[in-house]
């Protein structure tokens, strides 16, 4: 059955005009069609009485954006054997269209939304499925119409299922590439025998490949109804107008004709420990120790959240001290997620090369036993609660973050789980933690998994890239639809912000930019409450390592948080933990980077700790040896990472060894880590570190004068440091005629890179037109690469193009993609076809016009979080560009001509210098590697 909706002006789909079907032409006031239910935490709940659609509204006018989200109370827990993964595959097909919104008539959902600047996506979880749009607030009506239309009018064609199946299968294959993800999937499948939590959200491969379209339609007809959905609107809107729009588009949809089925299967009582072992090619072993826990709405869940932090959050956590500090493990984490039914709490530890699985398991269980026997201290309890309180404040940084937390709460059974969470945390006592440990962390409810790496000489000899600071893999139990659609990835924000708005903004008036004690300090107050985000950098990245030891810069950064001459690392960690604040360091090509998050009242303390760790590092021998062992293990993990291996190889093809964007050969990095001494680190620090190039950016609920005073007090008297401005540019290299293959065994997905040097920095005149041209090729889901290689041909889960490495040095342009080994050759051919058309014919006037509108909206959306603003301000400061640029830039983007864009593409992307790199389980002919 199809349902008709009021017509919306189609001009909005191409971004040529605002929506004309506005409320001015829809005069009826429909407030009486809704029943107000309750209010909590500033969120108001209504029910549309005609069909029981639940509506949650929260006005926030701090930024001219909003998030519109529809959550369906259906997830992989509603699946059975034979159709596992159907919820997720259906989620993909929800973007294929309706009779109103489809590719054939030029109103494809992704294009309609992204052409007005939406950041859009969807995700599937065990307990729910959600669809959302972060949009400029004037486009709310378009989002409401699209979501209401696909609730009941989905096309669901077999042709679309067939092409999207291979996309989802590639997503499955990408997840299988990660050892911890593979182990996690097996632990859950072993722990659960009857309950559908047994299988991950993405499903089993054979079900993904074979589920018929009829089963998917049956699933859709069963669960996609208004009485099984919740509409959430957060941000810059008027409640009356929003309710009228919801009624206008959802009001004609009836309730489901049959009751929504419920899951009644309960997991039988586990009567003894279970074990599973996964053996694959790899470098480091992994141990996972899982126990059944409670439902999220059970009062015990609050105790589990605190227990999680006592065990694994920060340097004072018990498992960090027992495993990481002693270099038995490179990292340790606890996976705890709220579920509607009883879930698992799993401790994961990645082993250093000399450690044994049995020893790590024993140590984890011994720490559990100590809590069961002795409980936890008041210091641990209070620090954990402080971390949770701060975390709850951070979750209100932007409309999407709030909507996401509500989405999680809906999934577990009550949206008020989000607004009342701190009430439950406040009631937890130390005795509660001990009782929960005794009740749940018992042998009969335990499932243990080992990942045991199989090594061989070929793998040992292969290359890897610098540590990319990834501590925990994303979980494919939470399967996401769109690839490369970033909400909080600040690197993506740096590019997308440079794209303008048709309206003149006045952001610079809120920015204070001054030099204080030799440090450039940039602050900006925004509408967010209590939260402050700090970002910054100083010269000292990998490029500055001496030619005789390319690992020294990274080792120096790794030692910064290992204690100071004033206090040890545990005292510093305790100071941060009791505030719920975070402070981390990382190594870039040119810079040492730091990032912090805290509450407004604690910003001074965080700056004090930042200064202490930068100015007075302890550099003790014991910590150095432990860091060295952990660092080496992390580097070795990258030997199995197809992304890292492909990126390293491409960098070596494009750049000479003395270039900042070059990646050192594997053999050299291994030898350099092994030979690095503490004296090397100290010498490097003395020569390189200082405030000469240092930048601190603070954004959010900031007191700018207080921030400046803290910097003045804490950095006064610090001298030294270096400046850097790359002048030498890499000459383009003629590419090999055949792809360079980096073979890695036991990988179900390969990574493809096609790239070349461009000889441009971000502030060069030709950068902007080239970047816009690149965006048209591969900047978002409606760009050419995703539209054709993924959407039309179904060859990949994700493909994109980007410009990278261009802040201080001349950058590179590249295409990145994932393919199944079986489809690698076809995927490369399809990708090359799209790139060749782009280079030969350029982009069209219509594409340029549409993408200007896309980028205009993204500009607004990306500035709606403190992280997004801080990243942009840091980028401007690093390039020594005035902050007025934020307001001046929109006119530049809109002034770009077609000739400028196509001219830049022709000038900088040369077909004969396109290097092709493939990393994964394929041979030199791009055929699937034989076992």
Short mmCIF file of N, CA and C in Angstrom, two decimals, residues 742-794:
data_model
loop_
_atom_site.label_atom_id
_atom_site.label_comp_id
_atom_site.label_asym_id
_atom_site.label_seq_id
_atom_site.Cartn_x
_atom_site.Cartn_y
_atom_site.Cartn_z
N UNK A 742 50.64 -5.09 -2.23
CA UNK A 742 51.20 -5.42 -0.92
C UNK A 742 50.40 -6.61 -0.39
N UNK A 743 50.92 -7.82 -0.53
CA UNK A 743 50.15 -9.01 -0.14
C UNK A 743 50.09 -9.19 1.37
N UNK A 744 48.90 -9.41 1.88
CA UNK A 744 48.68 -9.69 3.29
C UNK A 744 47.71 -10.87 3.38
N UNK A 745 48.07 -11.90 4.07
CA UNK A 745 47.24 -13.10 4.12
C UNK A 745 46.00 -12.92 4.99
N UNK A 746 44.99 -13.74 4.70
CA UNK A 746 43.78 -13.87 5.51
C UNK A 746 42.98 -12.57 5.63
N UNK A 747 42.95 -11.77 4.55
CA UNK A 747 42.16 -10.55 4.55
C UNK A 747 40.98 -10.71 3.60
N UNK A 748 39.80 -10.44 4.11
CA UNK A 748 38.59 -10.62 3.30
C UNK A 748 38.23 -9.36 2.52
N UNK A 749 38.96 -8.28 2.76
CA UNK A 749 38.76 -7.05 2.00
C UNK A 749 40.11 -6.42 1.70
N UNK A 750 40.27 -5.89 0.51
CA UNK A 750 41.52 -5.23 0.14
C UNK A 750 41.31 -3.72 0.12
N UNK A 751 42.39 -2.98 0.32
CA UNK A 751 42.37 -1.53 0.24
C UNK A 751 43.05 -1.09 -1.05
N UNK A 752 42.39 -0.22 -1.79
CA UNK A 752 42.94 0.33 -3.02
C UNK A 752 43.19 1.82 -2.84
N UNK A 753 44.38 2.26 -3.24
CA UNK A 753 44.67 3.68 -3.33
C UNK A 753 45.16 4.00 -4.74
N UNK A 754 44.64 5.09 -5.28
CA UNK A 754 45.17 5.67 -6.51
C UNK A 754 45.53 7.11 -6.17
N UNK A 755 46.80 7.51 -6.35
CA UNK A 755 47.16 8.83 -5.90
C UNK A 755 48.36 9.44 -6.59
N UNK A 756 48.51 10.74 -6.38
CA UNK A 756 49.62 11.48 -6.96
C UNK A 756 49.90 12.72 -6.12
N UNK A 757 51.13 13.20 -6.18
CA UNK A 757 51.44 14.47 -5.56
C UNK A 757 50.84 15.61 -6.36
N UNK A 758 50.47 16.70 -5.70
CA UNK A 758 49.84 17.82 -6.40
C UNK A 758 50.66 19.10 -6.33
N UNK A 759 51.69 19.13 -5.48
CA UNK A 759 52.51 20.33 -5.40
C UNK A 759 51.81 21.54 -4.85
N UNK A 760 50.72 21.34 -4.12
CA UNK A 760 49.92 22.45 -3.56
C UNK A 760 49.85 22.35 -2.06
N UNK A 761 49.90 23.51 -1.40
CA UNK A 761 49.54 23.61 0.00
C UNK A 761 48.13 24.19 0.10
N UNK A 762 47.57 24.12 1.29
CA UNK A 762 46.16 24.49 1.44
C UNK A 762 45.91 25.97 1.20
N UNK A 763 46.92 26.82 1.39
CA UNK A 763 46.69 28.25 1.18
C UNK A 763 47.14 28.73 -0.20
N UNK A 764 47.48 27.81 -1.10
CA UNK A 764 47.78 28.18 -2.48
C UNK A 764 46.49 28.53 -3.22
N UNK A 765 46.59 29.40 -4.22
CA UNK A 765 45.39 29.88 -4.92
C UNK A 765 44.60 28.78 -5.60
N UNK A 766 45.32 27.78 -6.15
CA UNK A 766 44.62 26.74 -6.90
C UNK A 766 44.05 25.63 -6.02
N UNK A 767 44.35 25.68 -4.71
CA UNK A 767 43.86 24.61 -3.85
C UNK A 767 42.34 24.56 -3.80
N UNK A 768 41.71 25.71 -3.64
CA UNK A 768 40.25 25.73 -3.50
C UNK A 768 39.53 25.17 -4.71
N UNK A 769 39.81 25.63 -5.94
CA UNK A 769 39.11 25.03 -7.08
C UNK A 769 39.40 23.53 -7.23
N UNK A 770 40.62 23.10 -6.93
CA UNK A 770 40.92 21.67 -7.03
C UNK A 770 40.14 20.89 -5.98
N UNK A 771 40.03 21.44 -4.78
CA UNK A 771 39.32 20.75 -3.72
C UNK A 771 37.83 20.62 -4.04
N UNK A 772 37.25 21.66 -4.63
CA UNK A 772 35.83 21.58 -5.02
C UNK A 772 35.64 20.57 -6.14
N UNK A 773 36.57 20.57 -7.11
CA UNK A 773 36.50 19.55 -8.15
C UNK A 773 36.62 18.15 -7.59
N UNK A 774 37.50 17.97 -6.63
CA UNK A 774 37.64 16.68 -5.97
C UNK A 774 36.36 16.28 -5.25
N UNK A 775 35.71 17.26 -4.61
CA UNK A 775 34.47 16.97 -3.88
C UNK A 775 33.39 16.42 -4.82
N UNK A 776 33.35 16.95 -6.03
CA UNK A 776 32.37 16.48 -7.00
C UNK A 776 32.66 15.03 -7.40
N UNK A 777 33.93 14.68 -7.45
CA UNK A 777 34.29 13.30 -7.79
C UNK A 777 34.02 12.34 -6.64
N UNK A 778 34.47 12.68 -5.44
CA UNK A 778 34.39 11.69 -4.37
C UNK A 778 34.23 12.25 -2.98
N UNK A 779 33.56 13.40 -2.83
CA UNK A 779 33.47 14.04 -1.53
C UNK A 779 32.36 13.56 -0.63
N UNK A 780 31.30 12.97 -1.19
CA UNK A 780 30.22 12.46 -0.34
C UNK A 780 29.47 11.36 -1.09
N UNK A 781 28.37 10.90 -0.50
CA UNK A 781 27.67 9.74 -1.06
C UNK A 781 27.08 10.03 -2.43
N UNK A 782 26.67 11.27 -2.68
CA UNK A 782 26.08 11.59 -3.97
C UNK A 782 27.11 12.02 -5.00
N UNK A 783 28.40 11.98 -4.64
CA UNK A 783 29.46 12.28 -5.59
C UNK A 783 29.60 11.13 -6.60
N UNK A 784 30.39 11.35 -7.64
CA UNK A 784 30.44 10.39 -8.75
C UNK A 784 30.91 8.99 -8.33
N UNK A 785 31.95 8.92 -7.52
CA UNK A 785 32.50 7.60 -7.19
C UNK A 785 31.51 6.74 -6.43
N UNK A 786 30.92 7.28 -5.37
CA UNK A 786 29.96 6.49 -4.60
C UNK A 786 28.71 6.21 -5.42
N UNK A 787 28.27 7.20 -6.20
CA UNK A 787 27.05 7.04 -6.98
C UNK A 787 27.18 5.93 -8.02
N UNK A 788 28.37 5.79 -8.59
CA UNK A 788 28.55 4.80 -9.66
C UNK A 788 29.17 3.49 -9.19
N UNK A 789 30.33 3.56 -8.55
CA UNK A 789 31.05 2.34 -8.19
C UNK A 789 30.32 1.58 -7.09
N UNK A 790 29.71 2.30 -6.16
CA UNK A 790 28.96 1.64 -5.11
C UNK A 790 27.48 1.50 -5.45
N UNK A 791 26.81 2.63 -5.68
CA UNK A 791 25.36 2.61 -5.78
C UNK A 791 24.87 1.89 -7.04
N UNK A 792 25.50 2.17 -8.17
CA UNK A 792 25.07 1.54 -9.43
C UNK A 792 25.60 0.12 -9.59
N UNK A 793 26.89 -0.06 -9.31
CA UNK A 793 27.54 -1.34 -9.60
C UNK A 793 27.65 -2.26 -8.39
N UNK A 794 27.52 -1.73 -7.18
CA UNK A 794 27.56 -2.58 -5.99
C UNK A 794 28.90 -3.23 -5.73
#
